[in-house]
Amino acid sequence: GNTISVIANGNVELDNSTLVRTSKPDGTVTFPLTVARAATGTFMLQFQPETASAKIVLTTAPFKVRNAITSISSADGEWGTVEIKKFGELVDVPRLPTFSVATTTGKTLQQMHASGTAIRLRLKLKGVSTKQTRVKQVLEKKKKEAIASVKEKAKKKMEAMK
């Protein structure tokens, strides 16, 4: 068979595991196209072969995506610093994160799930090691001190020239 792949514009993120499939000998291709993230809006699917100067051979009817979640934030305010002993390894987070989720309907995530809405949330913490942070702070301080020193020397030279 031939392969078919899927691309999306910047308003949609598709699940990578559903993007490429091979057709059956009779020419049919079936695969679940899973939307991982999408803005609320109207979309349509367009299909075209992966060949030079290929044209779109099929466009679906427009369909609507409604993302009822308007914001997700920390329920207890900012976390500040979370220290982890060994950076770069999978570890348990040393505190229990709680979140406040606002929706257009006022429903909770549990209520949305119970009514059939598929919900997938992924918490991803990003950070840098405290050593990197300290080094960056020291370098920034040294840079400011050097700039201040150069300005002071220039000021004294200007005064001496008067």
mmCIF file of C-alpha atoms in Angstrom:
data_model
loop_
_atom_site.group_PDB
_atom_site.id
_atom_site.type_symbol
_atom_site.label_atom_id
_atom_site.label_comp_id
_atom_site.label_asym_id
_atom_site.label_seq_id
_atom_site.Cartn_x
_atom_site.Cartn_y
_atom_site.Cartn_z
ATOM 1 C CA GLY A 1 0.000 0.000 0.000
ATOM 2 C CA ASN A 2 0.808 3.667 -0.006
ATOM 3 C CA THR A 3 1.322 5.892 3.016
ATOM 4 C CA ILE A 4 -0.805 8.789 4.101
ATOM 5 C CA SER A 5 0.218 11.360 6.667
ATOM 6 C CA VAL A 6 -1.514 14.242 8.364
ATOM 7 C CA ILE A 7 -0.444 17.789 9.057
ATOM 8 C CA ALA A 8 -2.251 20.470 11.039
ATOM 9 C CA ASN A 9 -2.157 24.235 11.311
ATOM 10 C CA GLY A 10 -0.936 25.964 14.463
ATOM 11 C CA ASN A 11 -4.363 25.957 16.126
ATOM 12 C CA VAL A 12 -4.386 22.159 16.452
ATOM 13 C CA GLU A 13 -1.987 19.588 17.880
ATOM 14 C CA LEU A 14 -2.587 16.045 16.706
ATOM 15 C CA ASP A 15 -1.579 12.904 18.591
ATOM 16 C CA ASN A 16 1.697 11.748 16.962
ATOM 17 C CA SER A 17 0.757 8.074 17.247
ATOM 18 C CA THR A 18 -2.153 8.572 14.810
ATOM 19 C CA LEU A 19 -0.441 10.599 12.098
ATOM 20 C CA VAL A 20 0.909 8.038 9.597
ATOM 21 C CA ARG A 21 -0.767 4.855 8.347
ATOM 22 C CA THR A 22 -0.377 2.497 5.373
ATOM 23 C CA SER A 23 -3.283 1.691 3.096
ATOM 24 C CA LYS A 24 -4.807 -1.757 2.751
ATOM 25 C CA PRO A 25 -4.432 -3.648 -0.564
ATOM 26 C CA ASP A 26 -7.901 -2.442 -1.638
ATOM 27 C CA GLY A 27 -6.776 1.167 -1.195
ATOM 28 C CA THR A 28 -8.671 2.020 1.984
ATOM 29 C CA VAL A 29 -6.980 3.671 4.920
ATOM 30 C CA THR A 30 -8.625 3.788 8.327
ATOM 31 C CA PHE A 31 -7.016 5.178 11.418
ATOM 32 C CA PRO A 32 -8.110 7.161 14.436
ATOM 33 C CA LEU A 33 -7.140 10.781 14.010
ATOM 34 C CA THR A 34 -6.815 12.075 17.548
ATOM 35 C CA VAL A 35 -6.736 15.762 18.365
ATOM 36 C CA ALA A 36 -4.499 16.285 21.409
ATOM 37 C CA ARG A 37 -5.044 20.068 21.681
ATOM 38 C CA ALA A 38 -7.218 22.471 19.745
ATOM 39 C CA ALA A 39 -8.492 25.974 20.063
ATOM 40 C CA THR A 40 -12.245 26.406 19.940
ATOM 41 C CA GLY A 41 -13.200 26.815 16.296
ATOM 42 C CA THR A 42 -14.421 25.229 13.099
ATOM 43 C CA PHE A 43 -12.132 22.840 11.253
ATOM 44 C CA MET A 44 -12.188 20.507 8.272
ATOM 45 C CA LEU A 45 -9.943 17.698 7.140
ATOM 46 C CA GLN A 46 -8.299 17.792 3.714
ATOM 47 C CA PHE A 47 -6.604 14.796 2.130
ATOM 48 C CA GLN A 48 -4.001 14.767 -0.626
ATOM 49 C CA PRO A 49 -1.397 12.248 -1.792
ATOM 50 C CA GLU A 50 2.253 12.777 -0.892
ATOM 51 C CA THR A 51 3.468 13.392 -4.434
ATOM 52 C CA ALA A 52 4.916 16.366 -6.258
ATOM 53 C CA SER A 53 2.239 18.916 -7.241
ATOM 54 C CA ALA A 54 -0.491 16.802 -5.603
ATOM 55 C CA LYS A 55 -3.949 18.287 -5.276
ATOM 56 C CA ILE A 56 -6.433 17.865 -2.447
ATOM 57 C CA VAL A 57 -8.626 14.868 -3.295
ATOM 58 C CA LEU A 58 -11.105 15.033 -0.407
ATOM 59 C CA THR A 59 -12.311 17.692 2.022
ATOM 60 C CA THR A 60 -14.622 16.799 4.892
ATOM 61 C CA ALA A 61 -17.577 18.870 5.968
ATOM 62 C CA PRO A 62 -16.652 21.505 8.541
ATOM 63 C CA PHE A 63 -16.876 20.343 12.156
ATOM 64 C CA LYS A 64 -16.728 22.299 15.382
ATOM 65 C CA VAL A 65 -14.324 21.876 18.269
ATOM 66 C CA ARG A 66 -15.394 23.458 21.530
ATOM 67 C CA ASN A 67 -12.808 23.645 24.274
ATOM 68 C CA ALA A 68 -14.806 24.369 27.429
ATOM 69 C CA ILE A 69 -11.698 24.842 29.607
ATOM 70 C CA THR A 70 -10.819 28.527 29.705
ATOM 71 C CA SER A 71 -7.983 28.406 32.236
ATOM 72 C CA ILE A 72 -6.053 26.139 34.570
ATOM 73 C CA SER A 73 -4.188 27.753 37.425
ATOM 74 C CA SER A 74 -2.702 26.898 40.775
ATOM 75 C CA ALA A 75 -5.392 26.725 43.472
ATOM 76 C CA ASP A 76 -2.915 27.766 46.195
ATOM 77 C CA GLY A 77 -1.105 30.614 44.425
ATOM 78 C CA GLU A 78 2.389 30.412 42.985
ATOM 79 C CA TRP A 79 4.520 27.419 43.850
ATOM 80 C CA GLY A 80 7.793 29.294 44.002
ATOM 81 C CA THR A 81 10.666 26.832 44.158
ATOM 82 C CA VAL A 82 10.365 23.062 44.159
ATOM 83 C CA GLU A 83 13.697 21.468 44.977
ATOM 84 C CA ILE A 84 14.560 18.055 43.602
ATOM 85 C CA LYS A 85 17.657 16.187 44.806
ATOM 86 C CA LYS A 86 18.799 14.751 41.479
ATOM 87 C CA PHE A 87 18.023 16.860 38.420
ATOM 88 C CA GLY A 88 17.205 15.095 35.157
ATOM 89 C CA GLU A 89 15.649 11.955 36.651
ATOM 90 C CA LEU A 90 12.015 10.998 37.153
ATOM 91 C CA VAL A 91 11.122 11.714 40.775
ATOM 92 C CA ASP A 92 8.017 12.240 42.874
ATOM 93 C CA VAL A 93 7.218 15.929 43.252
ATOM 94 C CA PRO A 94 7.649 16.777 46.948
ATOM 95 C CA ARG A 95 4.250 18.490 47.181
ATOM 96 C CA LEU A 96 0.733 17.745 46.026
ATOM 97 C CA PRO A 97 -0.266 20.168 43.262
ATOM 98 C CA THR A 98 -3.859 21.425 43.323
ATOM 99 C CA PHE A 99 -5.462 23.300 40.470
ATOM 100 C CA SER A 100 -8.375 25.582 39.805
ATOM 101 C CA VAL A 101 -10.033 24.896 36.447
ATOM 102 C CA ALA A 102 -12.391 27.448 34.902
ATOM 103 C CA THR A 103 -14.818 26.317 32.198
ATOM 104 C CA THR A 104 -17.276 28.118 29.932
ATOM 105 C CA THR A 105 -20.117 26.047 31.377
ATOM 106 C CA GLY A 106 -19.159 26.280 35.050
ATOM 107 C CA LYS A 107 -18.873 22.471 35.235
ATOM 108 C CA THR A 108 -16.041 20.748 37.077
ATOM 109 C CA LEU A 109 -13.703 18.359 35.256
ATOM 110 C CA GLN A 110 -15.424 15.472 37.033
ATOM 111 C CA GLN A 111 -18.846 16.617 35.783
ATOM 112 C CA MET A 112 -17.527 17.063 32.237
ATOM 113 C CA HIS A 113 -15.962 13.580 32.315
ATOM 114 C CA ALA A 114 -19.161 12.036 33.688
ATOM 115 C CA SER A 115 -21.142 13.589 30.824
ATOM 116 C CA GLY A 116 -18.841 11.992 28.224
ATOM 117 C CA THR A 117 -16.238 14.695 27.573
ATOM 118 C CA ALA A 118 -12.821 13.153 26.973
ATOM 119 C CA ILE A 119 -10.289 14.913 29.191
ATOM 120 C CA ARG A 120 -6.541 14.439 29.131
ATOM 121 C CA LEU A 121 -4.347 16.704 31.233
ATOM 122 C CA ARG A 122 -0.590 16.453 31.411
ATOM 123 C CA LEU A 123 1.437 18.289 34.020
ATOM 124 C CA LYS A 124 4.910 19.101 32.811
ATOM 125 C CA LEU A 125 7.313 20.853 35.140
ATOM 126 C CA LYS A 126 10.166 22.700 33.535
ATOM 127 C CA GLY A 127 13.097 24.102 35.362
ATOM 128 C CA VAL A 128 16.798 24.472 35.744
ATOM 129 C CA SER A 129 19.148 23.243 38.386
ATOM 130 C CA THR A 130 19.741 25.548 41.332
ATOM 131 C CA LYS A 131 23.448 25.483 40.457
ATOM 132 C CA GLN A 132 22.670 26.905 36.989
ATOM 133 C CA THR A 133 20.407 29.520 38.536
ATOM 134 C CA ARG A 134 23.090 30.590 41.039
ATOM 135 C CA VAL A 135 25.770 30.804 38.314
ATOM 136 C CA LYS A 136 23.439 32.907 36.161
ATOM 137 C CA GLN A 137 22.719 35.250 39.107
ATOM 138 C CA VAL A 138 26.444 35.665 39.846
ATOM 139 C CA LEU A 139 27.201 36.399 36.174
ATOM 140 C CA GLU A 140 24.369 38.939 36.007
ATOM 141 C CA LYS A 141 25.661 40.659 39.160
ATOM 142 C CA LYS A 142 29.248 40.764 37.787
ATOM 143 C CA LYS A 143 27.955 42.180 34.487
ATOM 144 C CA LYS A 144 26.067 44.979 36.285
ATOM 145 C CA GLU A 145 29.114 45.747 38.438
ATOM 146 C CA ALA A 146 31.360 45.934 35.341
ATOM 147 C CA ILE A 147 28.925 48.270 33.566
ATOM 148 C CA ALA A 148 28.681 50.494 36.653
ATOM 149 C CA SER A 149 32.490 50.584 36.930
ATOM 150 C CA VAL A 150 32.937 51.577 33.270
ATOM 151 C CA LYS A 151 30.283 54.309 33.624
ATOM 152 C CA GLU A 152 31.972 55.649 36.761
ATOM 153 C CA LYS A 153 35.401 55.742 35.054
ATOM 154 C CA ALA A 154 33.903 57.488 32.024
ATOM 155 C CA LYS A 155 32.204 60.032 34.279
ATOM 156 C CA LYS A 156 35.485 60.783 36.082
ATOM 157 C CA LYS A 157 37.294 61.204 32.749
ATOM 158 C CA MET A 158 34.655 63.638 31.531
ATOM 159 C CA GLU A 159 34.925 65.629 34.752
ATOM 160 C CA ALA A 160 38.726 65.724 34.471
ATOM 161 C CA MET A 161 38.457 67.080 30.917
ATOM 162 C CA LYS A 162 36.352 70.092 32.031
#
